[in-house]
GROMACS .gro file of C-alpha atoms in nm:
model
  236
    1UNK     CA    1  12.671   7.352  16.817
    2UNK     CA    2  12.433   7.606  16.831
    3UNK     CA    3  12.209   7.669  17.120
    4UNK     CA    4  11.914   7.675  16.899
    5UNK     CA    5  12.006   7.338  16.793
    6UNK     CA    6  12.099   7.173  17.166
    7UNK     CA    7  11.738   7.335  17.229
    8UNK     CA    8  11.572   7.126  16.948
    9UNK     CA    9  11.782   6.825  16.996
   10UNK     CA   10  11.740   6.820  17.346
   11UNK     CA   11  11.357   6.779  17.385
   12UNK     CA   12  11.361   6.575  17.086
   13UNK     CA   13  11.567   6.321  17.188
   14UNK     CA   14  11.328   6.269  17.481
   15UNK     CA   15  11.014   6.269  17.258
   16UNK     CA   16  10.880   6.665  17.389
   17UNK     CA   17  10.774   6.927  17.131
   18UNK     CA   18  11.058   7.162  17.156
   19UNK     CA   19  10.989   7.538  17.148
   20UNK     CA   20  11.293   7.681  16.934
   21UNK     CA   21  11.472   7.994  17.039
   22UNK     CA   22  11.364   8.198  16.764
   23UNK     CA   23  11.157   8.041  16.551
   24UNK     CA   24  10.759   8.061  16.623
   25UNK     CA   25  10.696   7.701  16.510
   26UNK     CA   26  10.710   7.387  16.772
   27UNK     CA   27  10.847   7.072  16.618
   28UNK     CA   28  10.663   6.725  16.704
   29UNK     CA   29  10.859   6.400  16.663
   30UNK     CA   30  10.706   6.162  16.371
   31UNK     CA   31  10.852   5.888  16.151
   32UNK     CA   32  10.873   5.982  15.794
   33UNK     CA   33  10.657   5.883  15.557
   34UNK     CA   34  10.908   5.764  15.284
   35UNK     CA   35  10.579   5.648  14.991
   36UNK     CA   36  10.407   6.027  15.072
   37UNK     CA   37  10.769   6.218  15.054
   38UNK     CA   38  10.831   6.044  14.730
   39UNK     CA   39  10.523   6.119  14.584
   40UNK     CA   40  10.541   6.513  14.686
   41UNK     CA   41  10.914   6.535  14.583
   42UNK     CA   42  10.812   6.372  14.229
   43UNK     CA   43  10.496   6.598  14.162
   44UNK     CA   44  10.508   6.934  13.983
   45UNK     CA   45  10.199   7.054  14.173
   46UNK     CA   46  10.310   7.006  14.474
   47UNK     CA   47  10.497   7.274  14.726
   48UNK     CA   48  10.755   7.040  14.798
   49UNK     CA   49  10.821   6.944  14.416
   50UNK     CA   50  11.211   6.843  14.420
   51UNK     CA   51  11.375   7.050  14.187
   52UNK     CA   52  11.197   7.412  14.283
   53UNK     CA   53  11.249   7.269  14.707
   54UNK     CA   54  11.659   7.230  14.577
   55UNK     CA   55  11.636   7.581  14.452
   56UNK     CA   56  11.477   7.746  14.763
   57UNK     CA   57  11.758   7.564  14.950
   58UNK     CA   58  12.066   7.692  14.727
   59UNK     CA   59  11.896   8.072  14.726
   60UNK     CA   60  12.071   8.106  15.056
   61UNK     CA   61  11.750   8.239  15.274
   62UNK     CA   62  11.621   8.143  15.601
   63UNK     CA   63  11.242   8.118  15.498
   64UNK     CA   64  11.280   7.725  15.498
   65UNK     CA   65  11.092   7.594  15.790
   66UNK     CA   66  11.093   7.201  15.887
   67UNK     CA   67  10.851   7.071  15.696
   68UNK     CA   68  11.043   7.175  15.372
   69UNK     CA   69  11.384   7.028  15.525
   70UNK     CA   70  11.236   6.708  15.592
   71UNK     CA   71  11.103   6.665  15.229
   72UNK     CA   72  11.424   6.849  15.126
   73UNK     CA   73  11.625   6.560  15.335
   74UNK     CA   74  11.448   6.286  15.254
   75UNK     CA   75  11.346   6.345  14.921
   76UNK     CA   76  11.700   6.332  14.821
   77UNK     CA   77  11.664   5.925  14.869
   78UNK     CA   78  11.437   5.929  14.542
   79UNK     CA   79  11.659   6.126  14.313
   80UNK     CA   80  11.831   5.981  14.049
   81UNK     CA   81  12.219   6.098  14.150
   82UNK     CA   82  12.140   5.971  14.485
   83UNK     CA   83  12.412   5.790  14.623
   84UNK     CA   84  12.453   5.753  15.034
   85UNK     CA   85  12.862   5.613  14.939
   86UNK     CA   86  12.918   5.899  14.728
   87UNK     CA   87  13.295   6.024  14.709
   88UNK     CA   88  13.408   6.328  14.708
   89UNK     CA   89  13.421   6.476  14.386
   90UNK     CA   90  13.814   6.566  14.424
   91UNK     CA   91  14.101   6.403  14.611
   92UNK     CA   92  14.273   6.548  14.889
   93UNK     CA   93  14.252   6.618  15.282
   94UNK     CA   94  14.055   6.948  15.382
   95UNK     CA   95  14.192   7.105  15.717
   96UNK     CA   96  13.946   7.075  16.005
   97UNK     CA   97  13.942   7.486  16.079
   98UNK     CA   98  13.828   7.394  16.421
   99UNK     CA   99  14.103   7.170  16.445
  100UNK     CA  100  14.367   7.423  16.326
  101UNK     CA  101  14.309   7.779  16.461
  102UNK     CA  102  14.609   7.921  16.324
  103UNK     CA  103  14.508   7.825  15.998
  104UNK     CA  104  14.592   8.153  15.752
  105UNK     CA  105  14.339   8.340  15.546
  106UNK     CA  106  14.509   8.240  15.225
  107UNK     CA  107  14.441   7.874  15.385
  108UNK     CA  108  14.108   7.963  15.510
  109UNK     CA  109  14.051   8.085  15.135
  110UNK     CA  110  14.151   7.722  15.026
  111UNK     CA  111  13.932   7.558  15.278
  112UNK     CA  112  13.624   7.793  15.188
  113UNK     CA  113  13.654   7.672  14.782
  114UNK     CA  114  13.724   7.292  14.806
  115UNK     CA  115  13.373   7.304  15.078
  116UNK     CA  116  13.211   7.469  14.806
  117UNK     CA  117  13.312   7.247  14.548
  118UNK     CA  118  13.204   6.927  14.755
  119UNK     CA  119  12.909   7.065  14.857
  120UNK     CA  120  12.824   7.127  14.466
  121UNK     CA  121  12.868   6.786  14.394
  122UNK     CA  122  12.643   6.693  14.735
  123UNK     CA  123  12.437   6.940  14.871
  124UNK     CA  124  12.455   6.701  15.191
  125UNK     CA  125  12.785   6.638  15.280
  126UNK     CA  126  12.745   6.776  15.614
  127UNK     CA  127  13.108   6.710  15.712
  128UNK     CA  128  13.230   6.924  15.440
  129UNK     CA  129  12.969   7.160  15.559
  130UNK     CA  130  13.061   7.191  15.876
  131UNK     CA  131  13.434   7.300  15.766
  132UNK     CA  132  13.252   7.573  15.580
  133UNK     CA  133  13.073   7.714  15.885
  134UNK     CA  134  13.403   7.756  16.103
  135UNK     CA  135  13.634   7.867  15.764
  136UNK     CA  136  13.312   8.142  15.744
  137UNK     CA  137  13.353   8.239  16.095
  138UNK     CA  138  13.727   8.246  16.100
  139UNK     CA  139  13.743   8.474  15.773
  140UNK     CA  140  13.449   8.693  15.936
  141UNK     CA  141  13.212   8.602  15.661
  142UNK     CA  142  12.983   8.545  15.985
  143UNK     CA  143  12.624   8.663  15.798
  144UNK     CA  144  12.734   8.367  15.537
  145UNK     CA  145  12.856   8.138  15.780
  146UNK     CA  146  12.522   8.158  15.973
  147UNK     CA  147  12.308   8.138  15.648
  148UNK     CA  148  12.508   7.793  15.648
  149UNK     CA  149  12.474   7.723  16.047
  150UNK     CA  150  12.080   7.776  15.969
  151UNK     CA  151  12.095   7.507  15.677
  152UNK     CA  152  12.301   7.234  15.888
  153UNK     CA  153  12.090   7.311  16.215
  154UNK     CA  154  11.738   7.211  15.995
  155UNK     CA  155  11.939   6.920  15.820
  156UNK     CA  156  12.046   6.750  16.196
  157UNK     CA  157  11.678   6.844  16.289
  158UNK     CA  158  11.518   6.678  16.011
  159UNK     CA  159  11.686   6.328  16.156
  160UNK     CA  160  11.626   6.418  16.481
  161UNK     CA  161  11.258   6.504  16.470
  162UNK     CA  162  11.196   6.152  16.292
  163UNK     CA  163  11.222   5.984  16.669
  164UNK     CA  164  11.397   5.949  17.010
  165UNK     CA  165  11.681   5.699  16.867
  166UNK     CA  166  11.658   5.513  17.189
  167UNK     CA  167  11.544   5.212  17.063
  168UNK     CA  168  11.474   5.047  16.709
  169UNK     CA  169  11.105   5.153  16.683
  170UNK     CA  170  11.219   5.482  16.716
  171UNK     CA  171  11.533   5.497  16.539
  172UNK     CA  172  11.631   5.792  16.388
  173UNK     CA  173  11.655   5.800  15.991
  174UNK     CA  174  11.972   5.917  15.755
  175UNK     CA  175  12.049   5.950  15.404
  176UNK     CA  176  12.412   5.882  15.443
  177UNK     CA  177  12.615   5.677  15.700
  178UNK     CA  178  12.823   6.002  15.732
  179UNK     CA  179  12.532   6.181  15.844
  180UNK     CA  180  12.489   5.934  16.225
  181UNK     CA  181  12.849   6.048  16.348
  182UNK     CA  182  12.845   6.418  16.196
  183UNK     CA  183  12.499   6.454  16.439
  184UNK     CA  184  12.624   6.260  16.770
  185UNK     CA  185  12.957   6.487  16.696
  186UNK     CA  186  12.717   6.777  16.757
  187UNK     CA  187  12.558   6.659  17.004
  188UNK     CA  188  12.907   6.639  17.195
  189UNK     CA  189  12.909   6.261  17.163
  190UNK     CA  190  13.185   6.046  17.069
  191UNK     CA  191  13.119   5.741  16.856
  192UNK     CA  192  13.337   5.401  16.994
  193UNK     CA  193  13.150   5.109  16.850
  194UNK     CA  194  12.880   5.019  16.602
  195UNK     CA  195  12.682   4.743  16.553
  196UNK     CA  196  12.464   4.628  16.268
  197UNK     CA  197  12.090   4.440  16.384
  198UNK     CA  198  11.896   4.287  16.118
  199UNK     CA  199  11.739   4.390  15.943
  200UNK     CA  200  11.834   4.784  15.865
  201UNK     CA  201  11.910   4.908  16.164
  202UNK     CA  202  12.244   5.043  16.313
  203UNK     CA  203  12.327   5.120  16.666
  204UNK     CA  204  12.595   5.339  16.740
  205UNK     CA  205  12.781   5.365  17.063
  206UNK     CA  206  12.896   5.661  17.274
  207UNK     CA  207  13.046   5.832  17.512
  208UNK     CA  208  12.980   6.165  17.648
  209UNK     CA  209  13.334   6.399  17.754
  210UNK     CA  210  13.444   6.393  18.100
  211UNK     CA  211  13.201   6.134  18.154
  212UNK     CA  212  13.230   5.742  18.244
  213UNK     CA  213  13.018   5.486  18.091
  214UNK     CA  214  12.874   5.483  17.739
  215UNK     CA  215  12.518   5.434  17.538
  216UNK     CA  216  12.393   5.472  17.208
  217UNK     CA  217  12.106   5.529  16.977
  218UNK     CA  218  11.973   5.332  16.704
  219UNK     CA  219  11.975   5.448  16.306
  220UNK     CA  220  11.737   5.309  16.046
  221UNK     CA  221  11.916   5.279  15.775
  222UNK     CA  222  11.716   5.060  15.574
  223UNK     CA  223  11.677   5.304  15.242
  224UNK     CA  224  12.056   5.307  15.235
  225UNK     CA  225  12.097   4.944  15.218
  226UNK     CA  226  11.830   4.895  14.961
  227UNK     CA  227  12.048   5.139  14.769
  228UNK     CA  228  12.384   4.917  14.846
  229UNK     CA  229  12.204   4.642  14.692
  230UNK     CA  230  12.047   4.782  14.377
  231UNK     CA  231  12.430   4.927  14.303
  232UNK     CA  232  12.612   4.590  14.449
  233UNK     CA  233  12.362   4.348  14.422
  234UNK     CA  234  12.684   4.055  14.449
  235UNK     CA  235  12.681   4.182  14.822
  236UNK     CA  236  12.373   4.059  14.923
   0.00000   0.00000   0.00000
């Protein structure tokens, strides 16, 4: 993790505006307002219109402050390919480069394309992402991988600015089930239990390295569930 991002994740996980290392903007901790995000996302007037907030994203800058990730983030809920369950668009098992460090460049090479290709398919499959970064890093692609460390450092902030997670009025909010363990992984967290409270909220339960005892933090996860049912409705 980056130390911009323990920065930000730090103080927001106790509720402070956090100062970031380099960026001359302070970050506040709010819930989102789902009805306002879909209604921005959805209209062509409006800066954070979906499709022209997507293409900002994919240009590969680092103009995109906050405020554009969060609509960015959330916005995705109220597209019509939006699936939180969605598979990976191939089969197959992509080596972990931070896992592997002996991993070759021809392998490296392999690692870099299939990331690509996922991340095609879903611009937030932040596990997938992740594998990028350190495939980047180990080929020496570093000013690419960090264009890519800058996009998943805004993503994890997005969910963490949206509260403490502490509790369930303060849960923090996903897109994607994947998205709870790929942040407490950065956070140098281990997930070893999770429990489901009615009625849309998860808690997951951790444990910190070299550390005894556990806790947890609470996810609302109500948009994907609404999802789930709308696609499974037999499940309810």
């Amino acid at each position: 993790m980056t130390r911009f991002l323990l920065i930000i994740i730090t103080a927001l996980t106790v509720a402070i505006a956090a100062p970031a290392q380099n960026i001359k903007q302070k970050f506040t901790v709010e819930k989102p307002n789902l009805e306002a995000i879909k209604k921005a996302v959805n209209d062509r007037n409006s800066p954070y219109y979906y499709p022209r907030l997507m293409k900002e994203y994919q240009r590969n800058d680092t103009l995109m402050k906050l405020d554009k990730f969060r609509h960015l983030y959330f916005g995705y809920m109220f597209q019509e390919d939006y699936n939180p369950y969605r598979p990976v668009a191939f089969k197959g098992h992509i080596p972990d480069p931070a896992d592997n460090p002996d991993l070759t460049r021809s392998e490296c090479d392999s690692v870099i394309a299939l990331c690509e290709r996922a991340l095609d398919d879903n611009p937030f499959d932040l596990k997938r992402m992740m594998r990028l970064i350190s495939a980047l890093k180990m080929k020496g692609k570093n000013n690419l991988a960090n264009i890519w460390q800058y996009k998943l450092d805004y993503i994890l902030m997005s969910i963490v600015s949206t509260g403490t997670g502490l509790d369930e009025e303060n849960a923090w909010y996903v897109v994607a089930p994947q998205h709870e363990y790929v942040l407490l992984n950065a956070m140098g967290l281990q997930a070893v239990n999770h429990v489901f409270y009615a009625p849309y909220y998860e808690f997951i339960q951790v444990k910190r390295p070299q550390t005894r005892g556990t806790e947890g933090y609470y996810f609302n996860i109500k948009t994907i569930l609404d999802e789930y049912y709308r696609k499974y409705p037999e499940e309810k």
